[in-house]
Amino acid sequence: MTTTRKLGRSGIEVSAIGMGCWAIGGPLWGDGGQPFGWGEVDDDESVRTIHAALDAGVTLFDTASNYGAGHSERVLGRALAGRRDRAVIATKFGNRADEATRRWTGTDATPAYAVRSLEESLRRLGTDHVDLYQLHINDLPVPEALDLVGTLEDLVAQGRIRAYGWSTDHPDSAEAFAASGAHCTSIQHDQSVLLDNAAMLAVCDTYDLASLNRGPLAMGLLTGAKRAVGRDDVRGMAPDWLVWFTDGRPTPQWSARVEQIRAALTADGRTLAQGALGWLLARSPRTVPIPGARTVAQARENFATLARGPLTADAFAEVERLLADLRPTPAR
């Protein structure tokens, strides 16, 4: 069974499932008390979680400069000390945050900030290079994104990054970025069994890009989550884009859809989360889901999917039949 995939046209080999490191960053706050983190975390448990992921075969770890105002990068760097050669590190730039107050302070898409943010990320991560450097402003106008390409190419030439990409849900934006940048190798976008972005996958096929799937477990909904979360959790005061939760609880409409496909996802003895990740692996050879994990138990469950592999063709077809008329169509 193939447990690795290529990170697009970079040729970098990564585990077929990576670990998302947003949640291990801890709290981050925006305007009006909006939470942008996942609540308080235990850093020692986060380190053990990363080690459990490594032990399960995970090599790709995805973080960002603003996750916990840099705290996620610090924890990841601590966990990978002495293990850097076993990991492919992806981080992001564009969202500014104050480390002292743990507050989001806006966006900055200037080339100068891209360089400065990388320097700060390298310091926190304790490494001399980042394998994948990603623009982290979903709706940035394309001309502003293209203004970054020369700087990103320079960073590749200097050996400070190996490749770059954009975290965006807009296929037209992704296509323009990929066409302009020789070392653009991936697009990170919302993708799950509940929300399929076929247009983005088509762009990835055309330009030989990896599809990094954020939200592969629908922010916990596809783990069977039912309990309410706290007000310091992004799901507790969900912004408009977070459709899976309302006032800290799973949205009934989406919970009902999960129940419709539960049997198909778990037919071969997988857990619900493993079935959802297996669906993504079956969806395209370019997909690399990056579920988050905050505990060793979550890591062991999620990353056991590497050994199980993609859903069977029959199970995949049954899920598609059940969801054919229920999925929203992402806007271009």
CSV table of C-alpha atoms in Angstrom, one decimal:
chain,number,residue,atom,x,y,z
A,1,MET,CA,0.0,0.0,0.0
A,2,THR,CA,1.3,3.5,-0.9
A,3,THR,CA,1.5,5.6,2.2
A,4,THR,CA,3.3,8.5,0.6
A,5,ARG,CA,2.5,11.1,-2.1
A,6,LYS,CA,4.4,13.7,-4.1
A,7,LEU,CA,4.0,17.3,-3.0
A,8,GLY,CA,3.0,18.4,-6.5
A,9,ARG,CA,5.7,19.4,-9.0
A,10,SER,CA,8.3,19.9,-6.3
A,11,GLY,CA,8.7,16.1,-6.2
A,12,ILE,CA,9.0,16.3,-2.4
A,13,GLU,CA,7.7,13.1,-0.9
A,14,VAL,CA,5.3,13.4,2.0
A,15,SER,CA,3.1,11.1,3.9
A,16,ALA,CA,-0.3,10.7,2.3
A,17,ILE,CA,-1.8,12.3,5.4
A,18,GLY,CA,-0.2,15.2,7.3
A,19,MET,CA,-0.8,16.7,10.7
A,20,GLY,CA,-2.5,20.1,10.9
A,21,CYS,CA,-1.0,22.1,13.8
A,22,TRP,CA,-3.6,24.9,14.2
A,23,ALA,CA,-5.1,23.5,17.4
A,24,ILE,CA,-1.8,23.0,19.2
A,25,GLY,CA,-1.2,26.8,19.0
A,26,GLY,CA,-3.7,27.5,21.8
A,27,PRO,CA,-5.7,30.7,22.0
A,28,LEU,CA,-5.7,33.6,19.5
A,29,TRP,CA,-8.1,36.4,19.6
A,30,GLY,CA,-9.5,38.8,17.0
A,31,ASP,CA,-11.7,41.8,17.1
A,32,GLY,CA,-14.7,41.8,19.3
A,33,GLY,CA,-13.5,38.8,21.3
A,34,GLN,CA,-13.6,36.5,18.2
A,35,PRO,CA,-11.6,33.3,19.0
A,36,PHE,CA,-9.3,32.2,16.3
A,37,GLY,CA,-7.8,29.3,18.2
A,38,TRP,CA,-9.1,26.0,19.7
A,39,GLY,CA,-8.8,26.9,23.4
A,40,GLU,CA,-6.1,26.1,25.9
A,41,VAL,CA,-3.7,23.2,25.2
A,42,ASP,CA,-1.1,21.2,27.1
A,43,ASP,CA,2.2,21.7,25.3
A,44,ASP,CA,3.7,18.5,26.7
A,45,GLU,CA,0.8,16.5,25.3
A,46,SER,CA,1.2,18.4,22.0
A,47,VAL,CA,4.8,17.3,21.8
A,48,ARG,CA,3.8,13.7,22.5
A,49,THR,CA,1.1,14.0,19.8
A,50,ILE,CA,3.6,15.1,17.2
A,51,HIS,CA,5.9,12.2,18.2
A,52,ALA,CA,3.0,9.8,17.9
A,53,ALA,CA,2.3,11.1,14.4
A,54,LEU,CA,5.9,10.6,13.5
A,55,ASP,CA,5.7,7.0,14.8
A,56,ALA,CA,2.6,6.4,12.7
A,57,GLY,CA,4.5,7.4,9.5
A,58,VAL,CA,3.5,11.1,9.3
A,59,THR,CA,6.1,13.3,7.7
A,60,LEU,CA,4.2,16.4,6.8
A,61,PHE,CA,3.4,19.0,9.5
A,62,ASP,CA,1.4,22.1,8.6
A,63,THR,CA,1.5,25.2,10.8
A,64,ALA,CA,1.3,29.0,10.4
A,65,SER,CA,2.9,32.1,11.8
A,66,ASN,CA,-0.4,33.2,13.4
A,67,TYR,CA,-1.5,29.9,15.0
A,68,GLY,CA,-1.5,30.8,18.6
A,69,ALA,CA,0.5,34.0,17.6
A,70,GLY,CA,3.5,31.8,16.8
A,71,HIS,CA,3.0,29.3,19.6
A,72,SER,CA,2.2,26.4,17.2
A,73,GLU,CA,5.5,26.9,15.5
A,74,ARG,CA,7.4,27.0,18.8
A,75,VAL,CA,5.8,23.7,19.9
A,76,LEU,CA,6.4,22.1,16.6
A,77,GLY,CA,10.1,23.2,16.6
A,78,ARG,CA,10.5,21.8,20.2
A,79,ALA,CA,8.9,18.4,19.1
A,80,LEU,CA,11.1,18.1,16.0
A,81,ALA,CA,14.4,19.0,17.8
A,82,GLY,CA,16.7,16.2,16.8
A,83,ARG,CA,14.1,14.9,14.4
A,84,ARG,CA,14.1,17.6,11.7
A,85,ASP,CA,15.3,15.2,9.0
A,86,ARG,CA,12.1,13.1,9.5
A,87,ALA,CA,9.8,16.0,8.8
A,88,VAL,CA,8.5,18.2,5.9
A,89,ILE,CA,7.5,21.5,7.5
A,90,ALA,CA,4.8,23.7,5.9
A,91,THR,CA,4.1,27.1,7.4
A,92,LYS,CA,2.2,30.2,6.2
A,93,PHE,CA,2.5,33.9,6.1
A,94,GLY,CA,0.2,36.9,5.7
A,95,ASN,CA,-1.7,37.0,9.0
A,96,ARG,CA,0.0,39.2,11.6
A,97,ALA,CA,-0.3,38.4,15.3
A,98,ASP,CA,1.1,39.8,18.5
A,99,GLU,CA,3.0,37.1,20.5
A,100,ALA,CA,2.7,38.9,23.8
A,101,THR,CA,-1.1,39.5,23.7
A,102,ARG,CA,-2.0,36.6,21.4
A,103,ARG,CA,-4.1,38.8,19.3
A,104,TRP,CA,-4.6,38.8,15.5
A,105,THR,CA,-3.6,42.3,14.2
A,106,GLY,CA,-4.5,42.1,10.5
A,107,THR,CA,-3.1,41.0,7.2
A,108,ASP,CA,0.1,41.9,5.3
A,109,ALA,CA,0.7,40.7,1.8
A,110,THR,CA,3.7,42.8,1.0
A,111,PRO,CA,6.9,41.0,-0.2
A,112,ALA,CA,8.9,42.6,2.6
A,113,TYR,CA,6.6,41.1,5.2
A,114,ALA,CA,6.8,37.7,3.5
A,115,VAL,CA,10.6,37.8,4.1
A,116,ARG,CA,10.3,39.1,7.6
A,117,SER,CA,7.6,36.5,8.5
A,118,LEU,CA,9.8,33.7,7.2
A,119,GLU,CA,12.7,34.9,9.4
A,120,GLU,CA,10.5,34.9,12.4
A,121,SER,CA,9.0,31.4,11.6
A,122,LEU,CA,12.5,29.9,11.1
A,123,ARG,CA,13.5,31.3,14.5
A,124,ARG,CA,10.5,29.8,16.2
A,125,LEU,CA,10.8,26.5,14.4
A,126,GLY,CA,14.5,26.2,15.1
A,127,THR,CA,15.4,25.4,11.5
A,128,ASP,CA,17.3,26.9,8.7
A,129,HIS,CA,14.6,26.3,6.0
A,130,VAL,CA,10.9,25.7,5.5
A,131,ASP,CA,9.9,23.0,3.0
A,132,LEU,CA,6.6,24.6,2.0
A,133,TYR,CA,5.8,28.3,2.4
A,134,GLN,CA,2.2,29.3,1.9
A,135,LEU,CA,0.3,32.5,1.4
A,136,HIS,CA,-2.4,32.6,4.0
A,137,ILE,CA,-4.9,35.2,2.8
A,138,ASN,CA,-7.8,33.3,1.2
A,139,ASP,CA,-9.4,36.2,-0.7
A,140,LEU,CA,-6.3,38.2,-1.6
A,141,PRO,CA,-6.7,39.9,-5.0
A,142,VAL,CA,-4.7,38.0,-7.6
A,143,PRO,CA,-2.5,40.9,-8.7
A,144,GLU,CA,-1.3,41.3,-5.1
A,145,ALA,CA,-0.6,37.5,-4.9
A,146,LEU,CA,1.4,37.7,-8.1
A,147,ASP,CA,3.5,40.5,-6.7
A,148,LEU,CA,4.9,37.9,-4.2
A,149,VAL,CA,6.1,35.4,-6.8
A,150,GLY,CA,9.5,37.0,-7.4
A,151,THR,CA,10.2,37.2,-3.7
A,152,LEU,CA,9.2,33.6,-3.2
A,153,GLU,CA,11.3,32.5,-6.1
A,154,ASP,CA,14.3,34.3,-4.6
A,155,LEU,CA,13.7,32.5,-1.3
A,156,VAL,CA,13.8,29.2,-3.1
A,157,ALA,CA,17.0,30.2,-4.8
A,158,GLN,CA,18.5,31.1,-1.4
A,159,GLY,CA,17.6,27.7,0.0
A,160,ARG,CA,15.4,29.2,2.7
A,161,ILE,CA,12.3,27.5,1.3
A,162,ARG,CA,12.0,24.5,-1.0
A,163,ALA,CA,8.6,25.4,-2.5
A,164,TYR,CA,5.6,27.6,-2.0
A,165,GLY,CA,1.8,27.6,-2.4
A,166,TRP,CA,-1.4,29.4,-1.5
A,167,SER,CA,-4.1,28.6,1.0
A,168,THR,CA,-7.2,29.7,-1.0
A,169,ASP,CA,-10.6,28.2,-1.9
A,170,HIS,CA,-10.8,30.0,-5.2
A,171,PRO,CA,-9.8,28.0,-8.2
A,172,ASP,CA,-9.2,31.0,-10.4
A,173,SER,CA,-6.8,32.5,-7.9
A,174,ALA,CA,-5.0,29.1,-7.6
A,175,GLU,CA,-4.6,28.8,-11.4
A,176,ALA,CA,-3.1,32.3,-11.8
A,177,PHE,CA,-0.6,31.7,-9.0
A,178,ALA,CA,0.4,28.3,-10.3
A,179,ALA,CA,0.8,29.6,-13.8
A,180,SER,CA,3.1,32.4,-12.7
A,181,GLY,CA,5.4,30.6,-10.2
A,182,ALA,CA,7.8,27.9,-11.2
A,183,HIS,CA,8.1,26.6,-7.7
A,184,CYS,CA,4.4,26.9,-6.8
A,185,THR,CA,3.6,23.3,-5.9
A,186,SER,CA,0.5,23.1,-3.8
A,187,ILE,CA,-2.9,24.7,-3.0
A,188,GLN,CA,-4.3,24.3,0.5
A,189,HIS,CA,-8.1,24.4,0.4
A,190,ASP,CA,-11.2,23.3,2.2
A,191,GLN,CA,-12.0,19.8,1.2
A,192,SER,CA,-13.9,17.0,2.9
A,193,VAL,CA,-16.4,14.3,2.1
A,194,LEU,CA,-19.1,17.0,2.9
A,195,LEU,CA,-17.6,19.8,0.8
A,196,ASP,CA,-16.0,18.7,-2.5
A,197,ASN,CA,-14.1,21.3,-4.5
A,198,ALA,CA,-13.9,19.6,-7.9
A,199,ALA,CA,-12.8,22.8,-9.7
A,200,MET,CA,-9.8,23.1,-7.4
A,201,LEU,CA,-8.8,19.5,-7.9
A,202,ALA,CA,-9.0,20.1,-11.7
A,203,VAL,CA,-6.5,23.0,-11.3
A,204,CYS,CA,-4.2,20.8,-9.3
A,205,ASP,CA,-4.4,18.2,-12.1
A,206,THR,CA,-3.6,20.8,-14.8
A,207,TYR,CA,-0.6,22.3,-13.0
A,208,ASP,CA,0.7,19.3,-11.2
A,209,LEU,CA,0.0,20.6,-7.8
A,210,ALA,CA,-0.7,18.9,-4.5
A,211,SER,CA,-4.1,19.4,-2.9
A,212,LEU,CA,-3.6,20.0,0.8
A,213,ASN,CA,-7.0,19.4,2.4
A,214,ARG,CA,-7.7,21.6,5.4
A,215,GLY,CA,-10.9,20.9,7.3
A,216,PRO,CA,-10.8,17.2,6.2
A,217,LEU,CA,-12.8,16.3,9.3
A,218,ALA,CA,-15.1,19.3,9.1
A,219,MET,CA,-13.6,20.9,12.2
A,220,GLY,CA,-14.4,17.8,14.3
A,221,LEU,CA,-17.9,17.1,12.9
A,222,LEU,CA,-16.6,14.0,11.0
A,223,THR,CA,-15.2,12.5,14.2
A,224,GLY,CA,-18.8,12.2,15.5
A,225,ALA,CA,-18.4,15.3,17.8
A,226,LYS,CA,-21.6,16.1,19.7
A,227,ARG,CA,-20.5,18.0,22.8
A,228,ALA,CA,-20.5,21.8,23.0
A,229,VAL,CA,-17.1,23.6,22.9
A,230,GLY,CA,-16.0,26.6,24.9
A,231,ARG,CA,-16.1,30.3,24.0
A,232,ASP,CA,-12.3,30.3,23.6
A,233,ASP,CA,-12.7,27.8,20.7
A,234,VAL,CA,-13.2,29.1,17.2
A,235,ARG,CA,-16.2,26.8,16.9
A,236,GLY,CA,-17.8,28.4,20.0
A,237,MET,CA,-18.3,31.7,18.2
A,238,ALA,CA,-18.1,30.5,14.7
A,239,PRO,CA,-17.3,33.0,11.9
A,240,ASP,CA,-19.4,33.0,8.8
A,241,TRP,CA,-17.2,30.5,6.9
A,242,LEU,CA,-17.4,27.9,9.6
A,243,VAL,CA,-20.7,26.2,8.7
A,244,TRP,CA,-20.3,23.0,10.7
A,245,PHE,CA,-21.0,24.5,14.2
A,246,THR,CA,-23.5,27.0,15.6
A,247,ASP,CA,-22.9,28.4,19.1
A,248,GLY,CA,-20.4,25.8,19.9
A,249,ARG,CA,-22.6,22.8,18.9
A,250,PRO,CA,-22.6,20.7,15.7
A,251,THR,CA,-25.2,22.2,13.2
A,252,PRO,CA,-28.2,19.8,13.0
A,253,GLN,CA,-28.3,20.0,9.2
A,254,TRP,CA,-24.7,18.9,8.8
A,255,SER,CA,-24.9,16.3,11.6
A,256,ALA,CA,-27.8,14.7,9.8
A,257,ARG,CA,-25.7,14.4,6.6
A,258,VAL,CA,-22.9,12.8,8.6
A,259,GLU,CA,-25.4,10.2,9.9
A,260,GLN,CA,-26.5,9.5,6.3
A,261,ILE,CA,-23.0,8.4,5.3
A,262,ARG,CA,-21.7,6.9,8.5
A,263,ALA,CA,-22.4,3.3,7.5
A,264,ALA,CA,-20.7,3.7,4.2
A,265,LEU,CA,-17.6,5.3,5.7
A,266,THR,CA,-17.3,2.7,8.5
A,267,ALA,CA,-18.3,-0.4,6.6
A,268,ASP,CA,-14.9,-2.1,6.7
A,269,GLY,CA,-14.3,-1.4,10.4
A,270,ARG,CA,-12.9,2.1,10.3
A,271,THR,CA,-13.9,4.8,12.7
A,272,LEU,CA,-15.9,7.6,11.2
A,273,ALA,CA,-12.8,9.9,11.1
A,274,GLN,CA,-10.8,7.2,9.4
A,275,GLY,CA,-13.6,6.7,6.8
A,276,ALA,CA,-13.7,10.4,6.1
A,277,LEU,CA,-9.9,10.5,5.6
A,278,GLY,CA,-10.1,7.4,3.5
A,279,TRP,CA,-12.7,9.1,1.3
A,280,LEU,CA,-10.2,11.9,0.6
A,281,LEU,CA,-7.4,9.5,-0.3
A,282,ALA,CA,-9.8,7.8,-2.7
A,283,ARG,CA,-11.0,11.1,-4.2
A,284,SER,CA,-7.7,11.9,-6.0
A,285,PRO,CA,-4.1,10.9,-6.0
A,286,ARG,CA,-3.2,14.5,-5.4
A,287,THR,CA,-5.1,14.9,-2.1
A,288,VAL,CA,-3.1,15.1,1.2
A,289,PRO,CA,-5.5,15.6,4.1
A,290,ILE,CA,-4.1,17.4,7.1
A,291,PRO,CA,-6.3,16.7,10.1
A,292,GLY,CA,-5.5,18.3,13.4
A,293,ALA,CA,-4.7,16.5,16.5
A,294,ARG,CA,-4.3,17.7,20.1
A,295,THR,CA,-3.8,14.4,21.9
A,296,VAL,CA,-1.9,11.2,21.4
A,297,ALA,CA,-5.2,9.3,21.1
A,298,GLN,CA,-6.4,11.5,18.3
A,299,ALA,CA,-3.1,11.1,16.5
A,300,ARG,CA,-3.2,7.4,16.7
A,301,GLU,CA,-6.8,7.2,15.4
A,302,ASN,CA,-6.4,9.7,12.6
A,303,PHE,CA,-3.0,8.4,11.3
A,304,ALA,CA,-3.9,4.8,11.5
A,305,THR,CA,-5.7,5.7,8.2
A,306,LEU,CA,-2.2,5.5,6.6
A,307,ALA,CA,-2.2,1.8,7.1
A,308,ARG,CA,-5.8,1.4,6.0
A,309,GLY,CA,-5.5,3.4,2.9
A,310,PRO,CA,-8.2,4.8,0.6
A,311,LEU,CA,-11.9,3.7,0.9
A,312,THR,CA,-12.8,0.8,-1.4
A,313,ALA,CA,-14.3,1.7,-4.7
A,314,ASP,CA,-17.7,0.3,-3.6
A,315,ALA,CA,-17.7,2.4,-0.4
A,316,PHE,CA,-16.7,5.5,-2.2
A,317,ALA,CA,-19.4,5.0,-4.8
A,318,GLU,CA,-22.0,4.5,-2.0
A,319,VAL,CA,-21.0,7.8,-0.3
A,320,GLU,CA,-21.2,9.6,-3.7
A,321,ARG,CA,-24.7,8.2,-4.2
A,322,LEU,CA,-25.9,9.3,-0.8
A,323,LEU,CA,-24.5,12.8,-1.1
A,324,ALA,CA,-25.1,13.5,-4.8
A,325,ASP,CA,-27.7,16.2,-4.3
A,326,LEU,CA,-26.6,17.4,-0.9
A,327,ARG,CA,-23.2,18.9,-1.3
A,328,PRO,CA,-22.9,22.7,-1.8
A,329,THR,CA,-21.0,23.9,-4.9
A,330,PRO,CA,-18.0,26.0,-3.9
A,331,ALA,CA,-17.9,29.4,-5.6
A,332,ARG,CA,-15.2,30.1,-8.1
